[in-house]
JSON list of C-alpha atoms in Angstrom, two decimals:
[
{"chain": "A", "resi": 142, "resn": "MET", "atom": "CA", "xyz": [-33.76, 22.89, 36.21]},
{"chain": "A", "resi": 143, "resn": "ILE", "atom": "CA", "xyz": [-33.16, 21.13, 32.90]},
{"chain": "A", "resi": 144, "resn": "GLY", "atom": "CA", "xyz": [-36.42, 19.82, 31.45]},
{"chain": "A", "resi": 145, "resn": "SER", "atom": "CA", "xyz": [-35.21, 18.36, 28.17]},
{"chain": "A", "resi": 146, "resn": "LEU", "atom": "CA", "xyz": [-32.11, 18.03, 25.98]},
{"chain": "A", "resi": 147, "resn": "ARG", "atom": "CA", "xyz": [-31.69, 17.69, 22.24]},
{"chain": "A", "resi": 148, "resn": "GLY", "atom": "CA", "xyz": [-28.22, 17.00, 20.93]},
{"chain": "A", "resi": 149, "resn": "THR", "atom": "CA", "xyz": [-25.79, 14.47, 19.46]},
{"chain": "A", "resi": 150, "resn": "VAL", "atom": "CA", "xyz": [-24.98, 11.18, 21.19]},
{"chain": "A", "resi": 151, "resn": "LEU", "atom": "CA", "xyz": [-21.25, 10.98, 21.84]},
{"chain": "A", "resi": 152, "resn": "GLU", "atom": "CA", "xyz": [-21.20, 7.86, 24.01]},
{"chain": "A", "resi": 153, "resn": "ARG", "atom": "CA", "xyz": [-23.55, 5.06, 25.05]},
{"chain": "A", "resi": 154, "resn": "VAL", "atom": "CA", "xyz": [-22.69, 3.22, 28.28]},
{"chain": "A", "resi": 155, "resn": "PRO", "atom": "CA", "xyz": [-24.92, 0.20, 29.08]},
{"chain": "A", "resi": 156, "resn": "GLY", "atom": "CA", "xyz": [-25.24, -0.91, 32.71]},
{"chain": "A", "resi": 157, "resn": "PRO", "atom": "CA", "xyz": [-26.73, -3.86, 34.61]},
{"chain": "A", "resi": 158, "resn": "THR", "atom": "CA", "xyz": [-30.11, -2.21, 35.28]},
{"chain": "A", "resi": 159, "resn": "ALA", "atom": "CA", "xyz": [-29.90, 1.08, 33.30]},
{"chain": "A", "resi": 160, "resn": "GLY", "atom": "CA", "xyz": [-27.46, 3.01, 31.13]},
{"chain": "A", "resi": 161, "resn": "GLU", "atom": "CA", "xyz": [-25.88, 6.38, 30.54]},
{"chain": "A", "resi": 162, "resn": "LEU", "atom": "CA", "xyz": [-25.64, 8.71, 27.52]},
{"chain": "A", "resi": 163, "resn": "LEU", "atom": "CA", "xyz": [-23.14, 11.41, 26.85]},
{"chain": "A", "resi": 164, "resn": "LEU", "atom": "CA", "xyz": [-25.23, 13.97, 24.94]},
{"chain": "A", "resi": 165, "resn": "GLU", "atom": "CA", "xyz": [-23.55, 16.98, 23.39]},
{"chain": "A", "resi": 166, "resn": "VAL", "atom": "CA", "xyz": [-25.75, 20.05, 23.28]},
{"chain": "A", "resi": 167, "resn": "ALA", "atom": "CA", "xyz": [-24.29, 23.31, 21.84]},
{"chain": "A", "resi": 168, "resn": "GLY", "atom": "CA", "xyz": [-20.74, 22.15, 22.60]},
{"chain": "A", "resi": 169, "resn": "VAL", "atom": "CA", "xyz": [-21.47, 20.96, 26.15]},
{"chain": "A", "resi": 170, "resn": "GLY", "atom": "CA", "xyz": [-21.52, 17.25, 27.00]},
{"chain": "A", "resi": 171, "resn": "TYR", "atom": "CA", "xyz": [-24.24, 16.16, 29.42]},
{"chain": "A", "resi": 172, "resn": "ARG", "atom": "CA", "xyz": [-24.09, 12.81, 31.22]},
{"chain": "A", "resi": 173, "resn": "VAL", "atom": "CA", "xyz": [-27.64, 11.50, 31.36]},
{"chain": "A", "resi": 174, "resn": "ALA", "atom": "CA", "xyz": [-28.74, 8.35, 33.18]},
{"chain": "A", "resi": 175, "resn": "VAL", "atom": "CA", "xyz": [-31.41, 6.57, 31.14]},
{"chain": "A", "resi": 176, "resn": "PRO", "atom": "CA", "xyz": [-33.51, 3.36, 31.23]},
{"chain": "A", "resi": 177, "resn": "THR", "atom": "CA", "xyz": [-32.42, 0.58, 28.88]},
{"chain": "A", "resi": 178, "resn": "GLY", "atom": "CA", "xyz": [-35.27, 1.23, 26.45]},
{"chain": "A", "resi": 179, "resn": "THR", "atom": "CA", "xyz": [-34.15, 4.82, 25.93]},
{"chain": "A", "resi": 180, "resn": "LEU", "atom": "CA", "xyz": [-30.52, 3.69, 25.69]},
{"chain": "A", "resi": 181, "resn": "ALA", "atom": "CA", "xyz": [-31.41, 1.07, 23.05]},
{"chain": "A", "resi": 182, "resn": "LEU", "atom": "CA", "xyz": [-32.68, 3.66, 20.64]},
{"chain": "A", "resi": 183, "resn": "ALA", "atom": "CA", "xyz": [-29.67, 5.96, 20.95]},
{"chain": "A", "resi": 184, "resn": "GLU", "atom": "CA", "xyz": [-27.05, 5.80, 18.21]},
{"chain": "A", "resi": 185, "resn": "VAL", "atom": "CA", "xyz": [-23.57, 7.28, 18.59]},
{"chain": "A", "resi": 186, "resn": "GLY", "atom": "CA", "xyz": [-23.25, 10.25, 16.24]},
{"chain": "A", "resi": 187, "resn": "ALA", "atom": "CA", "xyz": [-27.00, 10.64, 15.73]},
{"chain": "A", "resi": 188, "resn": "ALA", "atom": "CA", "xyz": [-29.35, 13.36, 17.04]},
{"chain": "A", "resi": 189, "resn": "TYR", "atom": "CA", "xyz": [-31.37, 12.43, 20.11]},
{"chain": "A", "resi": 190, "resn": "PHE", "atom": "CA", "xyz": [-33.99, 14.03, 22.33]},
{"chain": "A", "resi": 191, "resn": "VAL", "atom": "CA", "xyz": [-34.74, 13.17, 25.92]},
{"chain": "A", "resi": 192, "resn": "HIS", "atom": "CA", "xyz": [-37.11, 14.51, 28.54]},
{"chain": "A", "resi": 193, "resn": "VAL", "atom": "CA", "xyz": [-35.10, 15.18, 31.67]},
{"chain": "A", "resi": 194, "resn": "HIS", "atom": "CA", "xyz": [-35.62, 14.96, 35.37]},
{"chain": "A", "resi": 195, "resn": "THR", "atom": "CA", "xyz": [-32.97, 17.04, 37.18]},
{"chain": "A", "resi": 196, "resn": "HIS", "atom": "CA", "xyz": [-32.14, 15.47, 40.55]},
{"chain": "A", "resi": 197, "resn": "VAL", "atom": "CA", "xyz": [-30.32, 17.71, 42.98]},
{"chain": "A", "resi": 198, "resn": "ARG", "atom": "CA", "xyz": [-28.37, 16.33, 45.89]},
{"chain": "A", "resi": 199, "resn": "GLU", "atom": "CA", "xyz": [-25.97, 17.98, 48.28]},
{"chain": "A", "resi": 200, "resn": "ASP", "atom": "CA", "xyz": [-23.01, 16.52, 46.49]},
{"chain": "A", "resi": 201, "resn": "ALA", "atom": "CA", "xyz": [-24.19, 16.27, 42.88]},
{"chain": "A", "resi": 202, "resn": "ILE", "atom": "CA", "xyz": [-26.68, 17.26, 40.18]},
{"chain": "A", "resi": 203, "resn": "ILE", "atom": "CA", "xyz": [-27.77, 14.16, 38.27]},
{"chain": "A", "resi": 204, "resn": "LEU", "atom": "CA", "xyz": [-29.73, 14.17, 35.01]},
{"chain": "A", "resi": 205, "resn": "TYR", "atom": "CA", "xyz": [-32.17, 11.35, 34.27]},
{"chain": "A", "resi": 206, "resn": "GLY", "atom": "CA", "xyz": [-33.37, 11.15, 30.67]},
{"chain": "A", "resi": 207, "resn": "PHE", "atom": "CA", "xyz": [-36.41, 9.47, 29.07]},
{"chain": "A", "resi": 208, "resn": "GLY", "atom": "CA", "xyz": [-37.62, 8.90, 25.54]},
{"chain": "A", "resi": 209, "resn": "THR", "atom": "CA", "xyz": [-41.27, 9.71, 26.34]},
{"chain": "A", "resi": 210, "resn": "ARG", "atom": "CA", "xyz": [-43.09, 12.13, 28.61]},
{"chain": "A", "resi": 211, "resn": "ALA", "atom": "CA", "xyz": [-44.88, 9.15, 30.17]},
{"chain": "A", "resi": 212, "resn": "GLU", "atom": "CA", "xyz": [-41.56, 7.63, 31.28]},
{"chain": "A", "resi": 213, "resn": "ARG", "atom": "CA", "xyz": [-40.53, 10.87, 32.97]},
{"chain": "A", "resi": 214, "resn": "ALA", "atom": "CA", "xyz": [-43.91, 11.27, 34.64]},
{"chain": "A", "resi": 215, "resn": "CYS", "atom": "CA", "xyz": [-43.75, 7.70, 35.79]},
{"chain": "A", "resi": 216, "resn": "PHE", "atom": "CA", "xyz": [-40.25, 8.23, 37.13]},
{"chain": "A", "resi": 217, "resn": "ASP", "atom": "CA", "xyz": [-41.47, 11.29, 39.06]},
{"chain": "A", "resi": 218, "resn": "ALA", "atom": "CA", "xyz": [-44.30, 9.26, 40.56]},
{"chain": "A", "resi": 219, "resn": "LEU", "atom": "CA", "xyz": [-42.01, 6.39, 41.48]},
{"chain": "A", "resi": 220, "resn": "ILE", "atom": "CA", "xyz": [-39.45, 8.45, 43.32]},
{"chain": "A", "resi": 221, "resn": "ALA", "atom": "CA", "xyz": [-42.31, 10.06, 45.34]},
{"chain": "A", "resi": 222, "resn": "VAL", "atom": "CA", "xyz": [-42.94, 6.58, 46.90]},
{"chain": "A", "resi": 223, "resn": "HIS", "atom": "CA", "xyz": [-41.22, 5.91, 50.21]},
{"chain": "A", "resi": 224, "resn": "GLY", "atom": "CA", "xyz": [-38.15, 3.75, 49.74]},
{"chain": "A", "resi": 225, "resn": "VAL", "atom": "CA", "xyz": [-37.91, 4.23, 45.99]},
{"chain": "A", "resi": 226, "resn": "GLY", "atom": "CA", "xyz": [-34.86, 6.23, 44.98]},
{"chain": "A", "resi": 227, "resn": "PRO", "atom": "CA", "xyz": [-33.82, 7.28, 41.43]},
{"chain": "A", "resi": 228, "resn": "ALA", "atom": "CA", "xyz": [-31.73, 4.11, 40.89]},
{"chain": "A", "resi": 229, "resn": "LEU", "atom": "CA", "xyz": [-34.58, 1.77, 41.71]},
{"chain": "A", "resi": 230, "resn": "ALA", "atom": "CA", "xyz": [-37.05, 3.91, 39.70]},
{"chain": "A", "resi": 231, "resn": "LEU", "atom": "CA", "xyz": [-34.73, 3.67, 36.69]},
{"chain": "A", "resi": 232, "resn": "ALA", "atom": "CA", "xyz": [-34.43, -0.08, 37.15]},
{"chain": "A", "resi": 233, "resn": "LEU", "atom": "CA", "xyz": [-38.22, -0.38, 37.25]},
{"chain": "A", "resi": 234, "resn": "LEU", "atom": "CA", "xyz": [-38.56, 1.58, 34.00]},
{"chain": "A", "resi": 235, "resn": "SER", "atom": "CA", "xyz": [-35.76, -0.44, 32.41]},
{"chain": "A", "resi": 236, "resn": "THR", "atom": "CA", "xyz": [-37.75, -3.62, 33.11]},
{"chain": "A", "resi": 237, "resn": "HIS", "atom": "CA", "xyz": [-41.31, -2.34, 32.52]},
{"chain": "A", "resi": 238, "resn": "ALA", "atom": "CA", "xyz": [-42.64, 0.39, 30.27]},
{"chain": "A", "resi": 239, "resn": "PRO", "atom": "CA", "xyz": [-45.10, 2.88, 31.94]},
{"chain": "A", "resi": 240, "resn": "ALA", "atom": "CA", "xyz": [-48.19, 1.23, 30.49]},
{"chain": "A", "resi": 241, "resn": "THR", "atom": "CA", "xyz": [-46.96, -2.19, 31.49]},
{"chain": "A", "resi": 242, "resn": "LEU", "atom": "CA", "xyz": [-46.11, -0.96, 34.99]},
{"chain": "A", "resi": 243, "resn": "HIS", "atom": "CA", "xyz": [-49.63, 0.52, 35.26]},
{"chain": "A", "resi": 244, "resn": "ARG", "atom": "CA", "xyz": [-51.15, -2.85, 34.31]},
{"chain": "A", "resi": 245, "resn": "ILE", "atom": "CA", "xyz": [-48.90, -4.63, 36.82]},
{"chain": "A", "resi": 246, "resn": "VAL", "atom": "CA", "xyz": [-50.15, -2.40, 39.60]},
{"chain": "A", "resi": 247, "resn": "ALA", "atom": "CA", "xyz": [-53.78, -2.64, 38.52]},
{"chain": "A", "resi": 248, "resn": "THR", "atom": "CA", "xyz": [-53.63, -6.45, 38.47]},
{"chain": "A", "resi": 249, "resn": "GLU", "atom": "CA", "xyz": [-51.46, -6.65, 41.64]},
{"chain": "A", "resi": 250, "resn": "ASP", "atom": "CA", "xyz": [-48.82, -8.71, 39.82]},
{"chain": "A", "resi": 251, "resn": "ALA", "atom": "CA", "xyz": [-46.09, -8.94, 42.47]},
{"chain": "A", "resi": 252, "resn": "ASP", "atom": "CA", "xyz": [-44.18, -11.52, 40.43]},
{"chain": "A", "resi": 253, "resn": "ALA", "atom": "CA", "xyz": [-43.72, -9.05, 37.58]},
{"chain": "A", "resi": 254, "resn": "LEU", "atom": "CA", "xyz": [-42.30, -6.47, 39.97]},
{"chain": "A", "resi": 255, "resn": "MET", "atom": "CA", "xyz": [-39.92, -9.07, 41.33]},
{"chain": "A", "resi": 256, "resn": "LEU", "atom": "CA", "xyz": [-38.29, -9.25, 37.88]},
{"chain": "A", "resi": 257, "resn": "VAL", "atom": "CA", "xyz": [-36.67, -5.94, 38.77]},
{"chain": "A", "resi": 258, "resn": "PRO", "atom": "CA", "xyz": [-33.26, -6.40, 40.37]},
{"chain": "A", "resi": 259, "resn": "GLY", "atom": "CA", "xyz": [-33.36, -5.53, 44.04]},
{"chain": "A", "resi": 260, "resn": "ILE", "atom": "CA", "xyz": [-37.08, -6.08, 44.55]},
{"chain": "A", "resi": 261, "resn": "GLY", "atom": "CA", "xyz": [-38.17, -9.05, 46.69]},
{"chain": "A", "resi": 262, "resn": "ARG", "atom": "CA", "xyz": [-41.60, -10.33, 47.57]},
{"chain": "A", "resi": 263, "resn": "LYS", "atom": "CA", "xyz": [-42.19, -8.03, 50.54]},
{"chain": "A", "resi": 264, "resn": "THR", "atom": "CA", "xyz": [-40.96, -4.96, 48.69]},
{"chain": "A", "resi": 265, "resn": "ALA", "atom": "CA", "xyz": [-43.10, -5.87, 45.67]},
{"chain": "A", "resi": 266, "resn": "VAL", "atom": "CA", "xyz": [-46.29, -6.17, 47.76]},
{"chain": "A", "resi": 267, "resn": "ARG", "atom": "CA", "xyz": [-45.58, -2.86, 49.45]},
{"chain": "A", "resi": 268, "resn": "LEU", "atom": "CA", "xyz": [-44.90, -1.11, 46.14]},
{"chain": "A", "resi": 269, "resn": "LEU", "atom": "CA", "xyz": [-48.16, -2.42, 44.64]},
{"chain": "A", "resi": 270, "resn": "LEU", "atom": "CA", "xyz": [-50.06, -0.78, 47.45]},
{"chain": "A", "resi": 271, "resn": "GLU", "atom": "CA", "xyz": [-48.19, 2.52, 47.37]},
{"chain": "A", "resi": 272, "resn": "LEU", "atom": "CA", "xyz": [-47.97, 2.85, 43.60]},
{"chain": "A", "resi": 273, "resn": "ARG", "atom": "CA", "xyz": [-51.68, 2.38, 42.93]},
{"chain": "A", "resi": 274, "resn": "ALA", "atom": "CA", "xyz": [-52.63, 5.93, 43.97]},
{"chain": "A", "resi": 275, "resn": "LYS", "atom": "CA", "xyz": [-49.57, 7.42, 42.26]},
{"chain": "A", "resi": 276, "resn": "LEU", "atom": "CA", "xyz": [-49.92, 5.72, 38.91]},
{"chain": "A", "resi": 277, "resn": "ASP", "atom": "CA", "xyz": [-53.71, 6.08, 38.76]},
{"chain": "A", "resi": 278, "resn": "LEU", "atom": "CA", "xyz": [-53.14, 9.80, 38.42]},
{"chain": "A", "resi": 279, "resn": "LEU", "atom": "CA", "xyz": [-50.96, 9.40, 35.32]},
{"chain": "A", "resi": 280, "resn": "ASP", "atom": "CA", "xyz": [-52.00, 9.15, 31.74]},
{"chain": "A", "resi": 281, "resn": "VAL", "atom": "CA", "xyz": [-49.87, 6.20, 30.55]},
{"chain": "A", "resi": 282, "resn": "GLY", "atom": "CA", "xyz": [-52.23, 5.01, 27.85]},
{"chain": "A", "resi": 283, "resn": "GLY", "atom": "CA", "xyz": [-51.72, 5.56, 24.11]},
{"chain": "A", "resi": 284, "resn": "ALA", "atom": "CA", "xyz": [-51.91, 9.30, 24.18]},
{"chain": "A", "resi": 285, "resn": "GLY", "atom": "CA", "xyz": [-49.33, 9.53, 26.97]},
{"chain": "A", "resi": 286, "resn": "LEU", "atom": "CA", "xyz": [-46.68, 7.41, 25.24]},
{"chain": "A", "resi": 287, "resn": "GLU", "atom": "CA", "xyz": [-45.37, 9.88, 22.72]},
{"chain": "A", "resi": 288, "resn": "LEU", "atom": "CA", "xyz": [-42.18, 8.67, 21.15]},
{"chain": "A", "resi": 289, "resn": "VAL", "atom": "CA", "xyz": [-39.73, 11.53, 20.72]},
{"chain": "A", "resi": 290, "resn": "VAL", "atom": "CA", "xyz": [-36.44, 10.53, 19.09]},
{"chain": "A", "resi": 291, "resn": "GLY", "atom": "CA", "xyz": [-35.06, 13.57, 17.32]},
{"chain": "A", "resi": 292, "resn": "GLY", "atom": "CA", "xyz": [-38.55, 15.07, 17.17]},
{"chain": "A", "resi": 293, "resn": "ALA", "atom": "CA", "xyz": [-42.11, 14.74, 18.39]},
{"chain": "A", "resi": 294, "resn": "GLY", "atom": "CA", "xyz": [-44.96, 12.49, 17.37]},
{"chain": "A", "resi": 295, "resn": "SER", "atom": "CA", "xyz": [-48.71, 12.59, 17.80]},
{"chain": "A", "resi": 296, "resn": "GLY", "atom": "CA", "xyz": [-51.92, 10.76, 17.02]},
{"chain": "A", "resi": 297, "resn": "SER", "atom": "CA", "xyz": [-51.42, 7.16, 15.85]},
{"chain": "A", "resi": 298, "resn": "ALA", "atom": "CA", "xyz": [-47.66, 7.57, 16.32]},
{"chain": "A", "resi": 299, "resn": "ASP", "atom": "CA", "xyz": [-48.29, 7.80, 20.07]},
{"chain": "A", "resi": 300, "resn": "VAL", "atom": "CA", "xyz": [-49.90, 4.37, 20.12]},
{"chain": "A", "resi": 301, "resn": "VAL", "atom": "CA", "xyz": [-47.14, 2.83, 17.99]},
{"chain": "A", "resi": 302, "resn": "GLY", "atom": "CA", "xyz": [-44.56, 4.44, 20.27]},
{"chain": "A", "resi": 303, "resn": "GLY", "atom": "CA", "xyz": [-46.27, 2.92, 23.25]},
{"chain": "A", "resi": 304, "resn": "ALA", "atom": "CA", "xyz": [-46.27, -0.55, 21.68]},
{"chain": "A", "resi": 305, "resn": "ARG", "atom": "CA", "xyz": [-42.61, -0.23, 20.83]},
{"chain": "A", "resi": 306, "resn": "ALA", "atom": "CA", "xyz": [-41.78, 0.93, 24.37]},
{"chain": "A", "resi": 307, "resn": "ASP", "atom": "CA", "xyz": [-43.49, -2.17, 25.69]},
{"chain": "A", "resi": 308, "resn": "VAL", "atom": "CA", "xyz": [-41.44, -4.36, 23.33]},
{"chain": "A", "resi": 309, "resn": "ARG", "atom": "CA", "xyz": [-38.17, -2.65, 24.35]},
{"chain": "A", "resi": 310, "resn": "ALA", "atom": "CA", "xyz": [-38.97, -3.23, 28.01]},
{"chain": "A", "resi": 311, "resn": "ALA", "atom": "CA", "xyz": [-39.97, -6.87, 27.42]},
{"chain": "A", "resi": 312, "resn": "LEU", "atom": "CA", "xyz": [-36.82, -7.64, 25.51]},
{"chain": "A", "resi": 313, "resn": "ALA", "atom": "CA", "xyz": [-34.64, -6.05, 28.23]},
{"chain": "A", "resi": 314, "resn": "GLY", "atom": "CA", "xyz": [-36.57, -8.08, 30.81]},
{"chain": "A", "resi": 315, "resn": "LEU", "atom": "CA", "xyz": [-35.83, -11.22, 28.86]},
{"chain": "A", "resi": 316, "resn": "GLY", "atom": "CA", "xyz": [-32.11, -10.54, 29.14]},
{"chain": "A", "resi": 317, "resn": "TYR", "atom": "CA", "xyz": [-31.31, -9.19, 25.65]},
{"chain": "A", "resi": 318, "resn": "GLY", "atom": "CA", "xyz": [-28.45, -6.70, 25.61]},
{"chain": "A", "resi": 319, "resn": "ALA", "atom": "CA", "xyz": [-28.87, -3.00, 24.72]},
{"chain": "A", "resi": 320, "resn": "ASP", "atom": "CA", "xyz": [-27.15, -3.44, 21.35]},
{"chain": "A", "resi": 321, "resn": "GLU", "atom": "CA", "xyz": [-29.33, -6.39, 20.42]},
{"chain": "A", "resi": 322, "resn": "VAL", "atom": "CA", "xyz": [-32.51, -4.47, 21.42]},
{"chain": "A", "resi": 323, "resn": "ARG", "atom": "CA", "xyz": [-31.41, -1.33, 19.54]},
{"chain": "A", "resi": 324, "resn": "ASP", "atom": "CA", "xyz": [-30.65, -3.30, 16.33]},
{"chain": "A", "resi": 325, "resn": "VAL", "atom": "CA", "xyz": [-33.88, -5.23, 16.32]},
{"chain": "A", "resi": 326, "resn": "MET", "atom": "CA", "xyz": [-35.99, -2.14, 17.01]},
{"chain": "A", "resi": 327, "resn": "LEU", "atom": "CA", "xyz": [-34.61, -0.59, 13.84]},
{"chain": "A", "resi": 328, "resn": "VAL", "atom": "CA", "xyz": [-36.12, -3.35, 11.69]},
{"chain": "A", "resi": 329, "resn": "LEU", "atom": "CA", "xyz": [-39.52, -3.70, 13.35]},
{"chain": "A", "resi": 330, "resn": "PRO", "atom": "CA", "xyz": [-42.56, -2.82, 11.23]},
{"chain": "A", "resi": 331, "resn": "GLU", "atom": "CA", "xyz": [-44.96, -0.01, 12.14]},
{"chain": "A", "resi": 332, "resn": "ASP", "atom": "CA", "xyz": [-47.58, -1.77, 14.25]},
{"chain": "A", "resi": 333, "resn": "ASP", "atom": "CA", "xyz": [-49.61, -0.83, 17.35]},
{"chain": "A", "resi": 334, "resn": "ASP", "atom": "CA", "xyz": [-49.86, -4.43, 18.57]},
{"chain": "A", "resi": 335, "resn": "PRO", "atom": "CA", "xyz": [-47.07, -5.06, 21.13]},
{"chain": "A", "resi": 336, "resn": "GLY", "atom": "CA", "xyz": [-47.63, -8.85, 20.99]},
{"chain": "A", "resi": 337, "resn": "ALA", "atom": "CA", "xyz": [-47.10, -8.95, 17.26]},
{"chain": "A", "resi": 338, "resn": "LEU", "atom": "CA", "xyz": [-44.08, -6.70, 17.50]},
{"chain": "A", "resi": 339, "resn": "LEU", "atom": "CA", "xyz": [-42.57, -8.82, 20.24]},
{"chain": "A", "resi": 340, "resn": "ARG", "atom": "CA", "xyz": [-43.02, -12.02, 18.26]},
{"chain": "A", "resi": 341, "resn": "HIS", "atom": "CA", "xyz": [-41.36, -10.37, 15.25]},
{"chain": "A", "resi": 342, "resn": "ALA", "atom": "CA", "xyz": [-38.48, -9.14, 17.41]},
{"chain": "A", "resi": 343, "resn": "LEU", "atom": "CA", "xyz": [-37.93, -12.56, 18.97]},
{"chain": "A", "resi": 344, "resn": "ARG", "atom": "CA", "xyz": [-37.83, -14.21, 15.50]},
{"chain": "A", "resi": 345, "resn": "GLN", "atom": "CA", "xyz": [-35.27, -11.67, 14.35]},
{"chain": "A", "resi": 346, "resn": "LEU", "atom": "CA", "xyz": [-33.15, -12.14, 17.46]},
{"chain": "A", "resi": 347, "resn": "ALA", "atom": "CA", "xyz": [-33.33, -15.93, 17.19]},
{"chain": "A", "resi": 348, "resn": "GLY", "atom": "CA", "xyz": [-32.05, -15.72, 13.64]},
{"chain": "A", "resi": 349, "resn": "ALA", "atom": "CA", "xyz": [-29.26, -13.37, 14.58]},
{"chain": "A", "resi": 350, "resn": "ARG", "atom": "CA", "xyz": [-28.04, -15.70, 17.35]}
]
């Protein structure tokens, strides 16, 4: 099983609910399916690190990559829920960061879940019930949101990484493209307040358009 990859980004392929990276590691190119937030931070030609979930099927071995351990842990919890496959789990994480998803479940916010393509009212209500026990076992707070792009962070960087992950997910949920999200994330200040970061990002994006 592959648990992580560190290499050079050869290609970025955005999709409607997620994306794919071609990551070259020691001369081998790995196709890795990733949520939009992880895709937004990847730059072609640059070094990149992802935590990996290896999904084995009878007809294929598929790699799913995540910028934080919390995202991978959340993905593992999601696919353990009846009726949630890897594609839907990836769509959920493309729309909502782990900490946001945890808050959605805790507050029983079905409308927020319905922002995810493919999730209707009935499915959202069922997921809220089934996800509560799964996500309560995860550490998706500040310490669990370690941002690892070309390296590892700790301490206050974890909190900032979590805030930035929330902003990436919010911008993707608002309909901004992967390139727009990636570019605006590069100019955001270091801040652990997701609300302030989001306002800053929206001002930048409004000016760019």
